Amino acid sequence: MKGEKIGFWKTLKTTKGAWKLLAVCLAVIIVFSCIGALMAHSGTKVVIRNISFDKRGAVLTAELYTPRHVSAEDNLPAVLLAHGGGVSNGVMGGFAQELARRGFVVLNVNAYGAGTSENPPTDETGAAPGALWSPRGLHDAYEYLCSLEYVDKTRIAVGGHSMGNIRTGCVGAMDGCWMTLNDMLVNDLYEVFGIELTEEQIYEDADKLAEQYLNEDQMVYYTALKAEKEEIWNNRIKGVAGIGGGDKANRSMDIQTITVAGHEVQRMLNANVLMFNGRYDENNAEMSYFYDSAKYTSTEGILHAIAPYCQVASGRAEEGHVYATDTTMRTTDKGVDLGYFRDLSVTDDPVFAEAVKNTCLRGTLIVNETHSQNFLSTETTQNVVKFFEQTLGYNNGDLGDPSADPIPYTNIIWLWREVTSAIAMFAMWAMLFPMAVLLLNTPFFAEIVSEPAPARISKKDKGYWLMCLVYTLAAIFGVLYVGGIRDRSWSDILSPHPRILPRGWFLPFDVGPLRVLGWMLIVSIAIVICLVVNGLVNKKASLKAYLEDTKLKFPLAKICKTYLLALIIISISYIILEFINRVLFVDYRFWMAGYEILDPSRAFGGIRFMIVLLPLYLISGVFINSGRMTDMSEGKNTALNVFISVFGMLLVAIVMYAISVTCDIPTPCYFFCTNFAAVLLVPVTAYISRKMYNITGNVWLGAITNAMLISWLWASMTDTTQLMR
């Protein structure tokens, strides 16, 4: 079998060399997974458990972070975290880790239908699976959190990103109280004791009204009712952190009409609610805030949209500032500007402390980042950690307690754990090559191998460069078309359907993978056209030669053996993941690219995607491996083909975000909102295709391996709600 150099490893020519590379890859995975686990567990201070429970006919799964040696005698504040659409709870791991190392109990939840959570017939609100404006299990998780003996029921807060932001708002709305404590007591005076009150009187102190209207025996009963209402009041959610969304995406910001003592009045939710936004977030104008993007920049639009909730008379909130509001809405333009949030502390500023205590904090913090960057952001993590620290009054002990050992909110280390997981993931990819070589050296699989065909083109071949240009233009068009340039006449982010492949029973996952699949379909069509045209005008690069060189026409028996080989190497990678996940609570992950444990329904959905992906990877394999040049070294030629594979997509990303930064507007293309992982995975799969071809002499092993890898990733990271169709 032909051997070749891979990176700085000496060779895959021999079985010994393959074993050596395999051992190194395994060592890298284990070592860096252990390092990541140590950081996630704060050494040995934090315990992480995978938990599951069934409240309504479906299992809900989550990660539970607790201090080591926690007991029922403890009384700890807790935070409930919710991930966004198209991902699982792993992307919220950074927030969870940083809060856990500060002593909080953290429940990081997979929504119903996402991750390993199942779908119930209906969720907490009676909504069907996958409903947008729904808690999707988050309120069930909140009730589970409240049931833990060591959790302080008076100090619980929630935080969520993107669609998780919507879910936190729904939980805040379900559990929260638009009535103030005084409203509740005034209602008792009206409903229990029959006291008629004017609209002016309902704003007076209920205790004084009780003293005025009730006799001595009634006061005893009133006092008992007050104790009940105070318990209800104290056990409400204290804070809602909306990450990557705004007033229109988080129902905790809603202003409700309620009835108090027979009078209809407006109220704000009695909880501290802050929004944490990216300045260049793709969703700012059309999903989060609904401002006029033709009139306002992103910053101006957010600050104008948030102003009514901050009760700012000028109609524009100050960036980074927080406000103490009147939740009774008696005054709607007299919010008190408490100053820049990052400078405030409940231990140093009594006005700020009183606002937090009265759960009337409102505001937004805007950071120079995009939507998906929110959960790969040190600055956003700092802001979120500070919010929970201040609203729950805790950081390794009660704030202000001399015995507390607080960690500054600016001390953020979780990104290093992300780096270790990324290294483990790259080692897993690298491990595929020596495993393939070792199996191909066995008699059973040896017949798959043949010598790669000789290179047919040179650097001077204009036809090849023209194909590369067409491919790049198709890649650019694919991103813009499938992602949808922001034009209100035809782009609608609220639509779950991409423009190429409709979602249905066979392609069960959400919009993210379908956008990438649409992009792949466009570039595949362009490749086929290029190969046919180039074959017609260039005899040396005829279509027949392309197909013969890449062994696209392959005996069925050999295809089956190739599939079995790919299945074995992917299965071994999965078994190693099972080990590091169950023992160390880590996985292969970087940002939006992550491989997780699969339940049967998600695995079956991944198989369906693999069926669609395989022909597309065969086409790209023909393109990548027919670009081998007689006058360029293999290493340089591989690098060139890998770069060409991602250049168009990368160019769109650079231009789009340059426009956003220059003009202070949301990114004009939705493709990267849920698909930045594609910028990493497209060149990785191109590299795998090329290297597997050099090992086997055909495109099949690379194509099948890539189809399995991407199907596994999509099954790990996407919403399985549509599997119920």
PDB file of C-alpha atoms in Angstrom, residues 257-527:
ATOM      1  CA  THR A 257     -52.603  44.024  32.185  1.00  0.00           C
ATOM      2  CA  ILE A 258     -53.739  42.490  35.467  1.00  0.00           C
ATOM      3  CA  THR A 259     -56.598  43.068  37.914  1.00  0.00           C
ATOM      4  CA  VAL A 260     -55.903  44.401  41.402  1.00  0.00           C
ATOM      5  CA  ALA A 261     -58.875  44.918  43.736  1.00  0.00           C
ATOM      6  CA  GLY A 262     -61.198  45.018  40.720  1.00  0.00           C
ATOM      7  CA  HIS A 263     -59.119  47.594  38.811  1.00  0.00           C
ATOM      8  CA  GLU A 264     -57.302  46.796  35.565  1.00  0.00           C
ATOM      9  CA  VAL A 265     -53.717  48.027  35.772  1.00  0.00           C
ATOM     10  CA  GLN A 266     -50.439  47.443  33.952  1.00  0.00           C
ATOM     11  CA  ARG A 267     -47.451  45.818  35.576  1.00  0.00           C
ATOM     12  CA  MET A 268     -43.902  44.714  34.758  1.00  0.00           C
ATOM     13  CA  LEU A 269     -42.569  41.355  35.881  1.00  0.00           C
ATOM     14  CA  ASN A 270     -41.107  41.496  39.356  1.00  0.00           C
ATOM     15  CA  ALA A 271     -37.707  40.042  38.504  1.00  0.00           C
ATOM     16  CA  ASN A 272     -34.343  41.549  37.637  1.00  0.00           C
ATOM     17  CA  VAL A 273     -34.153  41.257  33.851  1.00  0.00           C
ATOM     18  CA  LEU A 274     -31.070  42.106  31.795  1.00  0.00           C
ATOM     19  CA  MET A 275     -30.384  41.471  28.114  1.00  0.00           C
ATOM     20  CA  PHE A 276     -26.873  40.613  26.923  1.00  0.00           C
ATOM     21  CA  ASN A 277     -26.521  41.324  23.202  1.00  0.00           C
ATOM     22  CA  GLY A 278     -23.952  41.150  20.438  1.00  0.00           C
ATOM     23  CA  ARG A 279     -23.684  44.392  18.511  1.00  0.00           C
ATOM     24  CA  TYR A 280     -23.489  42.479  15.226  1.00  0.00           C
ATOM     25  CA  ASP A 281     -26.057  39.822  16.108  1.00  0.00           C
ATOM     26  CA  GLU A 282     -27.847  38.572  12.992  1.00  0.00           C
ATOM     27  CA  ASN A 283     -31.155  38.527  14.895  1.00  0.00           C
ATOM     28  CA  ASN A 284     -31.125  42.000  16.454  1.00  0.00           C
ATOM     29  CA  ALA A 285     -33.392  43.847  14.041  1.00  0.00           C
ATOM     30  CA  GLU A 286     -35.816  41.128  12.969  1.00  0.00           C
ATOM     31  CA  MET A 287     -36.268  38.772  15.903  1.00  0.00           C
ATOM     32  CA  SER A 288     -34.917  40.252  19.105  1.00  0.00           C
ATOM     33  CA  TYR A 289     -36.019  43.883  19.076  1.00  0.00           C
ATOM     34  CA  PHE A 290     -37.982  44.588  15.873  1.00  0.00           C
ATOM     35  CA  TYR A 291     -36.496  48.060  15.387  1.00  0.00           C
ATOM     36  CA  ASP A 292     -36.338  49.890  12.058  1.00  0.00           C
ATOM     37  CA  SER A 293     -32.960  48.819  10.675  1.00  0.00           C
ATOM     38  CA  ALA A 294     -33.202  51.470   7.954  1.00  0.00           C
ATOM     39  CA  LYS A 295     -33.401  54.179  10.606  1.00  0.00           C
ATOM     40  CA  TYR A 296     -31.118  52.900  13.362  1.00  0.00           C
ATOM     41  CA  THR A 297     -27.755  51.231  13.651  1.00  0.00           C
ATOM     42  CA  SER A 298     -27.675  48.046  15.704  1.00  0.00           C
ATOM     43  CA  THR A 299     -26.619  49.887  18.870  1.00  0.00           C
ATOM     44  CA  GLU A 300     -29.179  52.662  18.469  1.00  0.00           C
ATOM     45  CA  GLY A 301     -31.963  50.194  17.654  1.00  0.00           C
ATOM     46  CA  ILE A 302     -31.330  48.121  20.784  1.00  0.00           C
ATOM     47  CA  LEU A 303     -31.070  51.169  23.055  1.00  0.00           C
ATOM     48  CA  HIS A 304     -34.259  52.730  21.668  1.00  0.00           C
ATOM     49  CA  ALA A 305     -36.152  49.432  21.866  1.00  0.00           C
ATOM     50  CA  ILE A 306     -35.127  48.778  25.470  1.00  0.00           C
ATOM     51  CA  ALA A 307     -35.887  52.329  26.659  1.00  0.00           C
ATOM     52  CA  PRO A 308     -39.603  51.801  27.511  1.00  0.00           C
ATOM     53  CA  TYR A 309     -38.720  48.862  29.755  1.00  0.00           C
ATOM     54  CA  CYS A 310     -36.015  50.927  31.437  1.00  0.00           C
ATOM     55  CA  GLN A 311     -38.581  53.785  31.700  1.00  0.00           C
ATOM     56  CA  VAL A 312     -36.213  56.303  30.141  1.00  0.00           C
ATOM     57  CA  ALA A 313     -37.932  59.582  29.282  1.00  0.00           C
ATOM     58  CA  SER A 314     -35.457  60.396  26.486  1.00  0.00           C
ATOM     59  CA  GLY A 315     -36.487  57.276  24.561  1.00  0.00           C
ATOM     60  CA  ARG A 316     -32.931  55.952  24.480  1.00  0.00           C
ATOM     61  CA  ALA A 317     -31.230  53.933  27.204  1.00  0.00           C
ATOM     62  CA  GLU A 318     -27.542  54.393  27.923  1.00  0.00           C
ATOM     63  CA  GLU A 319     -25.300  51.630  26.647  1.00  0.00           C
ATOM     64  CA  GLY A 320     -24.116  49.347  29.444  1.00  0.00           C
ATOM     65  CA  HIS A 321     -26.235  51.107  32.069  1.00  0.00           C
ATOM     66  CA  VAL A 322     -28.919  49.524  34.232  1.00  0.00           C
ATOM     67  CA  TYR A 323     -32.063  51.119  35.601  1.00  0.00           C
ATOM     68  CA  ALA A 324     -34.281  50.801  38.631  1.00  0.00           C
ATOM     69  CA  THR A 325     -37.834  50.788  37.313  1.00  0.00           C
ATOM     70  CA  ASP A 326     -41.297  51.178  38.768  1.00  0.00           C
ATOM     71  CA  THR A 327     -42.788  47.731  38.179  1.00  0.00           C
ATOM     72  CA  THR A 328     -46.254  49.065  39.067  1.00  0.00           C
ATOM     73  CA  MET A 329     -46.021  51.196  35.890  1.00  0.00           C
ATOM     74  CA  ARG A 330     -47.506  54.151  37.763  1.00  0.00           C
ATOM     75  CA  THR A 331     -44.615  56.161  36.409  1.00  0.00           C
ATOM     76  CA  THR A 332     -43.313  55.037  33.045  1.00  0.00           C
ATOM     77  CA  ASP A 333     -40.653  57.659  32.360  1.00  0.00           C
ATOM     78  CA  LYS A 334     -38.775  57.893  35.634  1.00  0.00           C
ATOM     79  CA  GLY A 335     -36.462  54.919  35.627  1.00  0.00           C
ATOM     80  CA  VAL A 336     -33.448  55.636  37.814  1.00  0.00           C
ATOM     81  CA  ASP A 337     -30.138  55.351  35.948  1.00  0.00           C
ATOM     82  CA  LEU A 338     -27.961  53.372  38.350  1.00  0.00           C
ATOM     83  CA  GLY A 339     -24.854  53.716  36.213  1.00  0.00           C
ATOM     84  CA  TYR A 340     -22.586  51.393  34.292  1.00  0.00           C
ATOM     85  CA  PHE A 341     -23.419  47.840  35.316  1.00  0.00           C
ATOM     86  CA  ARG A 342     -19.838  46.562  35.519  1.00  0.00           C
ATOM     87  CA  ASP A 343     -19.013  49.293  38.065  1.00  0.00           C
ATOM     88  CA  LEU A 344     -21.889  48.478  40.424  1.00  0.00           C
ATOM     89  CA  SER A 345     -21.974  46.236  43.483  1.00  0.00           C
ATOM     90  CA  VAL A 346     -24.717  45.473  46.007  1.00  0.00           C
ATOM     91  CA  THR A 347     -22.124  45.690  48.780  1.00  0.00           C
ATOM     92  CA  ASP A 348     -21.003  49.216  47.856  1.00  0.00           C
ATOM     93  CA  ASP A 349     -24.031  50.929  46.316  1.00  0.00           C
ATOM     94  CA  PRO A 350     -27.176  50.976  48.500  1.00  0.00           C
ATOM     95  CA  VAL A 351     -29.383  52.304  45.665  1.00  0.00           C
ATOM     96  CA  PHE A 352     -28.306  49.487  43.375  1.00  0.00           C
ATOM     97  CA  ALA A 353     -28.716  46.982  46.222  1.00  0.00           C
ATOM     98  CA  GLU A 354     -32.264  48.212  46.875  1.00  0.00           C
ATOM     99  CA  ALA A 355     -33.160  47.893  43.177  1.00  0.00           C
ATOM    100  CA  VAL A 356     -31.854  44.299  43.129  1.00  0.00           C
ATOM    101  CA  LYS A 357     -33.763  43.507  46.324  1.00  0.00           C
ATOM    102  CA  ASN A 358     -36.958  44.957  44.838  1.00  0.00           C
ATOM    103  CA  THR A 359     -36.377  42.898  41.645  1.00  0.00           C
ATOM    104  CA  CYS A 360     -36.897  45.912  39.406  1.00  0.00           C
ATOM    105  CA  LEU A 361     -33.588  46.001  37.515  1.00  0.00           C
ATOM    106  CA  ARG A 362     -33.701  46.487  33.728  1.00  0.00           C
ATOM    107  CA  GLY A 363     -31.094  47.149  31.051  1.00  0.00           C
ATOM    108  CA  THR A 364     -28.936  45.777  28.273  1.00  0.00           C
ATOM    109  CA  LEU A 365     -25.223  45.187  27.797  1.00  0.00           C
ATOM    110  CA  ILE A 366     -23.933  45.245  24.224  1.00  0.00           C
ATOM    111  CA  VAL A 367     -20.671  43.549  23.287  1.00  0.00           C
ATOM    112  CA  ASN A 368     -18.790  43.647  19.975  1.00  0.00           C
ATOM    113  CA  GLU A 369     -19.734  40.173  18.817  1.00  0.00           C
ATOM    114  CA  THR A 370     -22.196  38.137  16.756  1.00  0.00           C
ATOM    115  CA  HIS A 371     -25.016  35.844  17.797  1.00  0.00           C
ATOM    116  CA  SER A 372     -23.114  32.584  18.030  1.00  0.00           C
ATOM    117  CA  GLN A 373     -20.082  34.312  19.500  1.00  0.00           C
ATOM    118  CA  ASN A 374     -22.155  34.964  22.643  1.00  0.00           C
ATOM    119  CA  PHE A 375     -21.280  31.518  23.984  1.00  0.00           C
ATOM    120  CA  LEU A 376     -17.618  31.734  22.936  1.00  0.00           C
ATOM    121  CA  SER A 377     -17.108  35.145  24.526  1.00  0.00           C
ATOM    122  CA  THR A 378     -15.081  36.038  27.598  1.00  0.00           C
ATOM    123  CA  GLU A 379     -16.787  39.435  27.877  1.00  0.00           C
ATOM    124  CA  THR A 380     -20.340  38.094  27.708  1.00  0.00           C
ATOM    125  CA  THR A 381     -19.436  35.381  30.215  1.00  0.00           C
ATOM    126  CA  GLN A 382     -18.069  38.058  32.553  1.00  0.00           C
ATOM    127  CA  ASN A 383     -21.272  40.085  32.265  1.00  0.00           C
ATOM    128  CA  VAL A 384     -23.523  37.069  32.854  1.00  0.00           C
ATOM    129  CA  VAL A 385     -21.475  35.890  35.843  1.00  0.00           C
ATOM    130  CA  LYS A 386     -21.629  39.368  37.380  1.00  0.00           C
ATOM    131  CA  PHE A 387     -25.396  39.505  36.847  1.00  0.00           C
ATOM    132  CA  PHE A 388     -26.001  36.273  38.750  1.00  0.00           C
ATOM    133  CA  GLU A 389     -23.441  37.219  41.392  1.00  0.00           C
ATOM    134  CA  GLN A 390     -25.201  40.520  42.077  1.00  0.00           C
ATOM    135  CA  THR A 391     -28.831  39.432  41.768  1.00  0.00           C
ATOM    136  CA  LEU A 392     -28.309  36.330  43.930  1.00  0.00           C
ATOM    137  CA  GLY A 393     -25.822  37.998  46.275  1.00  0.00           C
ATOM    138  CA  TYR A 394     -23.316  35.173  46.169  1.00  0.00           C
ATOM    139  CA  ASN A 395     -19.794  34.288  45.070  1.00  0.00           C
ATOM    140  CA  ASN A 396     -18.254  31.423  47.034  1.00  0.00           C
ATOM    141  CA  GLY A 397     -20.151  32.757  49.992  1.00  0.00           C
ATOM    142  CA  ASP A 398     -22.655  35.537  50.574  1.00  0.00           C
ATOM    143  CA  LEU A 399     -21.427  38.864  49.212  1.00  0.00           C
ATOM    144  CA  GLY A 400     -20.041  40.959  52.052  1.00  0.00           C
ATOM    145  CA  ASP A 401     -19.470  37.945  54.288  1.00  0.00           C
ATOM    146  CA  PRO A 402     -15.861  38.099  55.594  1.00  0.00           C
ATOM    147  CA  SER A 403     -15.595  34.313  55.292  1.00  0.00           C
ATOM    148  CA  ALA A 404     -16.497  34.343  51.573  1.00  0.00           C
ATOM    149  CA  ASP A 405     -13.791  33.637  49.005  1.00  0.00           C
ATOM    150  CA  PRO A 406     -15.105  35.388  45.889  1.00  0.00           C
ATOM    151  CA  ILE A 407     -13.576  34.961  42.438  1.00  0.00           C
ATOM    152  CA  PRO A 408     -13.654  38.252  40.468  1.00  0.00           C
ATOM    153  CA  TYR A 409     -16.153  38.128  37.626  1.00  0.00           C
ATOM    154  CA  THR A 410     -13.316  39.102  35.279  1.00  0.00           C
ATOM    155  CA  ASN A 411     -11.468  35.875  36.145  1.00  0.00           C
ATOM    156  CA  ILE A 412     -12.697  33.649  33.303  1.00  0.00           C
ATOM    157  CA  ILE A 413     -10.845  30.427  32.478  1.00  0.00           C
ATOM    158  CA  TRP A 414     -13.392  28.195  30.727  1.00  0.00           C
ATOM    159  CA  LEU A 415     -12.080  29.082  27.257  1.00  0.00           C
ATOM    160  CA  TRP A 416      -8.983  27.008  27.986  1.00  0.00           C
ATOM    161  CA  ARG A 417     -11.246  24.000  28.506  1.00  0.00           C
ATOM    162  CA  GLU A 418     -12.725  24.722  25.086  1.00  0.00           C
ATOM    163  CA  VAL A 419      -9.205  24.642  23.658  1.00  0.00           C
ATOM    164  CA  THR A 420      -8.483  21.256  25.251  1.00  0.00           C
ATOM    165  CA  SER A 421     -11.729  19.833  23.836  1.00  0.00           C
ATOM    166  CA  ALA A 422     -10.831  21.195  20.404  1.00  0.00           C
ATOM    167  CA  ILE A 423      -7.402  19.537  20.559  1.00  0.00           C
ATOM    168  CA  ALA A 424      -9.061  16.249  21.515  1.00  0.00           C
ATOM    169  CA  MET A 425     -11.443  16.628  18.554  1.00  0.00           C
ATOM    170  CA  PHE A 426      -8.581  17.245  16.113  1.00  0.00           C
ATOM    171  CA  ALA A 427      -6.771  14.222  17.552  1.00  0.00           C
ATOM    172  CA  MET A 428      -9.914  12.164  16.965  1.00  0.00           C
ATOM    173  CA  TRP A 429      -9.946  13.265  13.322  1.00  0.00           C
ATOM    174  CA  ALA A 430      -6.222  12.500  12.965  1.00  0.00           C
ATOM    175  CA  MET A 431      -6.767   9.070  14.522  1.00  0.00           C
ATOM    176  CA  LEU A 432      -8.961   8.066  11.588  1.00  0.00           C
ATOM    177  CA  PHE A 433      -5.949   7.747   9.266  1.00  0.00           C
ATOM    178  CA  PRO A 434      -3.836   5.238  11.215  1.00  0.00           C
ATOM    179  CA  MET A 435      -6.936   3.199  12.052  1.00  0.00           C
ATOM    180  CA  ALA A 436      -7.779   3.030   8.346  1.00  0.00           C
ATOM    181  CA  VAL A 437      -4.198   2.017   7.485  1.00  0.00           C
ATOM    182  CA  LEU A 438      -4.160  -0.742  10.098  1.00  0.00           C
ATOM    183  CA  LEU A 439      -7.444  -2.207   8.879  1.00  0.00           C
ATOM    184  CA  LEU A 440      -6.444  -1.918   5.231  1.00  0.00           C
ATOM    185  CA  ASN A 441      -3.346  -3.995   5.997  1.00  0.00           C
ATOM    186  CA  THR A 442      -5.580  -6.933   6.937  1.00  0.00           C
ATOM    187  CA  PRO A 443      -6.445  -9.524   4.266  1.00  0.00           C
ATOM    188  CA  PHE A 444     -10.178  -8.787   4.504  1.00  0.00           C
ATOM    189  CA  PHE A 445      -9.906  -5.089   3.639  1.00  0.00           C
ATOM    190  CA  ALA A 446      -6.750  -5.181   1.489  1.00  0.00           C
ATOM    191  CA  GLU A 447      -8.690  -5.517  -1.769  1.00  0.00           C
ATOM    192  CA  ILE A 448     -10.109  -2.008  -1.292  1.00  0.00           C
ATOM    193  CA  VAL A 449      -6.656  -0.510  -1.871  1.00  0.00           C
ATOM    194  CA  SER A 450      -5.092   0.462  -5.170  1.00  0.00           C
ATOM    195  CA  GLU A 451      -2.398   2.883  -6.244  1.00  0.00           C
ATOM    196  CA  PRO A 452      -3.667   6.455  -6.703  1.00  0.00           C
ATOM    197  CA  ALA A 453      -3.833   7.436 -10.346  1.00  0.00           C
ATOM    198  CA  PRO A 454      -1.019   9.676 -11.619  1.00  0.00           C
ATOM    199  CA  ALA A 455      -1.626  13.421 -11.545  1.00  0.00           C
ATOM    200  CA  ARG A 456      -2.954  14.744 -14.848  1.00  0.00           C
ATOM    201  CA  ILE A 457      -2.824  18.538 -14.604  1.00  0.00           C
ATOM    202  CA  SER A 458      -0.257  21.255 -13.962  1.00  0.00           C
ATOM    203  CA  LYS A 459      -0.218  24.683 -12.368  1.00  0.00           C
ATOM    204  CA  LYS A 460      -0.571  26.127 -15.882  1.00  0.00           C
ATOM    205  CA  ASP A 461      -3.848  24.321 -16.575  1.00  0.00           C
ATOM    206  CA  LYS A 462      -6.330  27.160 -17.159  1.00  0.00           C
ATOM    207  CA  GLY A 463      -9.278  24.771 -17.152  1.00  0.00           C
ATOM    208  CA  TYR A 464      -8.551  23.735 -13.582  1.00  0.00           C
ATOM    209  CA  TRP A 465      -8.285  27.321 -12.327  1.00  0.00           C
ATOM    210  CA  LEU A 466     -11.497  28.171 -14.140  1.00  0.00           C
ATOM    211  CA  MET A 467     -13.187  25.270 -12.301  1.00  0.00           C
ATOM    212  CA  CYS A 468     -11.836  26.644  -9.008  1.00  0.00           C
ATOM    213  CA  LEU A 469     -13.269  30.063  -9.837  1.00  0.00           C
ATOM    214  CA  VAL A 470     -16.677  28.607 -10.663  1.00  0.00           C
ATOM    215  CA  TYR A 471     -16.579  26.539  -7.467  1.00  0.00           C
ATOM    216  CA  THR A 472     -15.748  29.656  -5.408  1.00  0.00           C
ATOM    217  CA  LEU A 473     -18.531  31.679  -7.033  1.00  0.00           C
ATOM    218  CA  ALA A 474     -20.982  28.825  -6.413  1.00  0.00           C
ATOM    219  CA  ALA A 475     -19.849  28.658  -2.778  1.00  0.00           C
ATOM    220  CA  ILE A 476     -20.404  32.402  -2.381  1.00  0.00           C
ATOM    221  CA  PHE A 477     -23.799  32.215  -4.061  1.00  0.00           C
ATOM    222  CA  GLY A 478     -24.747  29.230  -1.904  1.00  0.00           C
ATOM    223  CA  VAL A 479     -24.016  31.044   1.355  1.00  0.00           C
ATOM    224  CA  LEU A 480     -25.928  34.144   0.265  1.00  0.00           C
ATOM    225  CA  TYR A 481     -28.884  32.258  -1.206  1.00  0.00           C
ATOM    226  CA  VAL A 482     -29.349  29.634   1.484  1.00  0.00           C
ATOM    227  CA  GLY A 483     -28.470  32.033   4.298  1.00  0.00           C
ATOM    228  CA  GLY A 484     -30.750  34.715   2.958  1.00  0.00           C
ATOM    229  CA  ILE A 485     -29.394  38.224   2.463  1.00  0.00           C
ATOM    230  CA  ARG A 486     -31.238  40.493   4.850  1.00  0.00           C
ATOM    231  CA  ASP A 487     -33.969  41.972   2.683  1.00  0.00           C
ATOM    232  CA  ARG A 488     -37.371  42.345   4.274  1.00  0.00           C
ATOM    233  CA  SER A 489     -39.095  41.784   0.962  1.00  0.00           C
ATOM    234  CA  TRP A 490     -38.160  38.094   0.955  1.00  0.00           C
ATOM    235  CA  SER A 491     -36.025  37.146   3.945  1.00  0.00           C
ATOM    236  CA  ASP A 492     -37.839  35.903   7.028  1.00  0.00           C
ATOM    237  CA  ILE A 493     -35.768  34.594   9.930  1.00  0.00           C
ATOM    238  CA  LEU A 494     -38.911  33.310  11.623  1.00  0.00           C
ATOM    239  CA  SER A 495     -39.431  30.773   8.853  1.00  0.00           C
ATOM    240  CA  PRO A 496     -38.060  27.343   9.781  1.00  0.00           C
ATOM    241  CA  HIS A 497     -37.583  26.394   6.145  1.00  0.00           C
ATOM    242  CA  PRO A 498     -34.357  26.978   4.207  1.00  0.00           C
ATOM    243  CA  ARG A 499     -34.686  27.936   0.583  1.00  0.00           C
ATOM    244  CA  ILE A 500     -33.265  24.764  -0.903  1.00  0.00           C
ATOM    245  CA  LEU A 501     -34.293  21.658   1.008  1.00  0.00           C
ATOM    246  CA  PRO A 502     -37.642  21.665   2.806  1.00  0.00           C
ATOM    247  CA  ARG A 503     -37.799  20.081   6.217  1.00  0.00           C
ATOM    248  CA  GLY A 504     -39.775  16.862   6.321  1.00  0.00           C
ATOM    249  CA  TRP A 505     -40.002  13.323   7.574  1.00  0.00           C
ATOM    250  CA  PHE A 506     -36.767  12.234   5.888  1.00  0.00           C
ATOM    251  CA  LEU A 507     -34.601  15.223   6.883  1.00  0.00           C
ATOM    252  CA  PRO A 508     -35.703  15.623  10.463  1.00  0.00           C
ATOM    253  CA  PHE A 509     -33.482  18.269  12.007  1.00  0.00           C
ATOM    254  CA  ASP A 510     -33.662  22.043  12.265  1.00  0.00           C
ATOM    255  CA  VAL A 511     -32.651  24.844   9.949  1.00  0.00           C
ATOM    256  CA  GLY A 512     -28.889  24.834  10.649  1.00  0.00           C
ATOM    257  CA  PRO A 513     -27.915  21.529   8.992  1.00  0.00           C
ATOM    258  CA  LEU A 514     -30.407  22.098   6.199  1.00  0.00           C
ATOM    259  CA  ARG A 515     -28.742  25.382   5.310  1.00  0.00           C
ATOM    260  CA  VAL A 516     -25.378  23.649   5.060  1.00  0.00           C
ATOM    261  CA  LEU A 517     -26.971  20.832   3.072  1.00  0.00           C
ATOM    262  CA  GLY A 518     -28.463  23.390   0.700  1.00  0.00           C
ATOM    263  CA  TRP A 519     -25.044  25.005   0.311  1.00  0.00           C
ATOM    264  CA  MET A 520     -23.476  21.617  -0.423  1.00  0.00           C
ATOM    265  CA  LEU A 521     -26.117  20.882  -3.043  1.00  0.00           C
ATOM    266  CA  ILE A 522     -25.407  24.153  -4.853  1.00  0.00           C
ATOM    267  CA  VAL A 523     -21.630  23.641  -4.960  1.00  0.00           C
ATOM    268  CA  SER A 524     -22.094  19.981  -5.962  1.00  0.00           C
ATOM    269  CA  ILE A 525     -24.184  21.018  -8.961  1.00  0.00           C
ATOM    270  CA  ALA A 526     -21.474  23.533  -9.875  1.00  0.00           C
ATOM    271  CA  ILE A 527     -18.790  20.821  -9.591  1.00  0.00           C
TER     272      ILE A 527
END
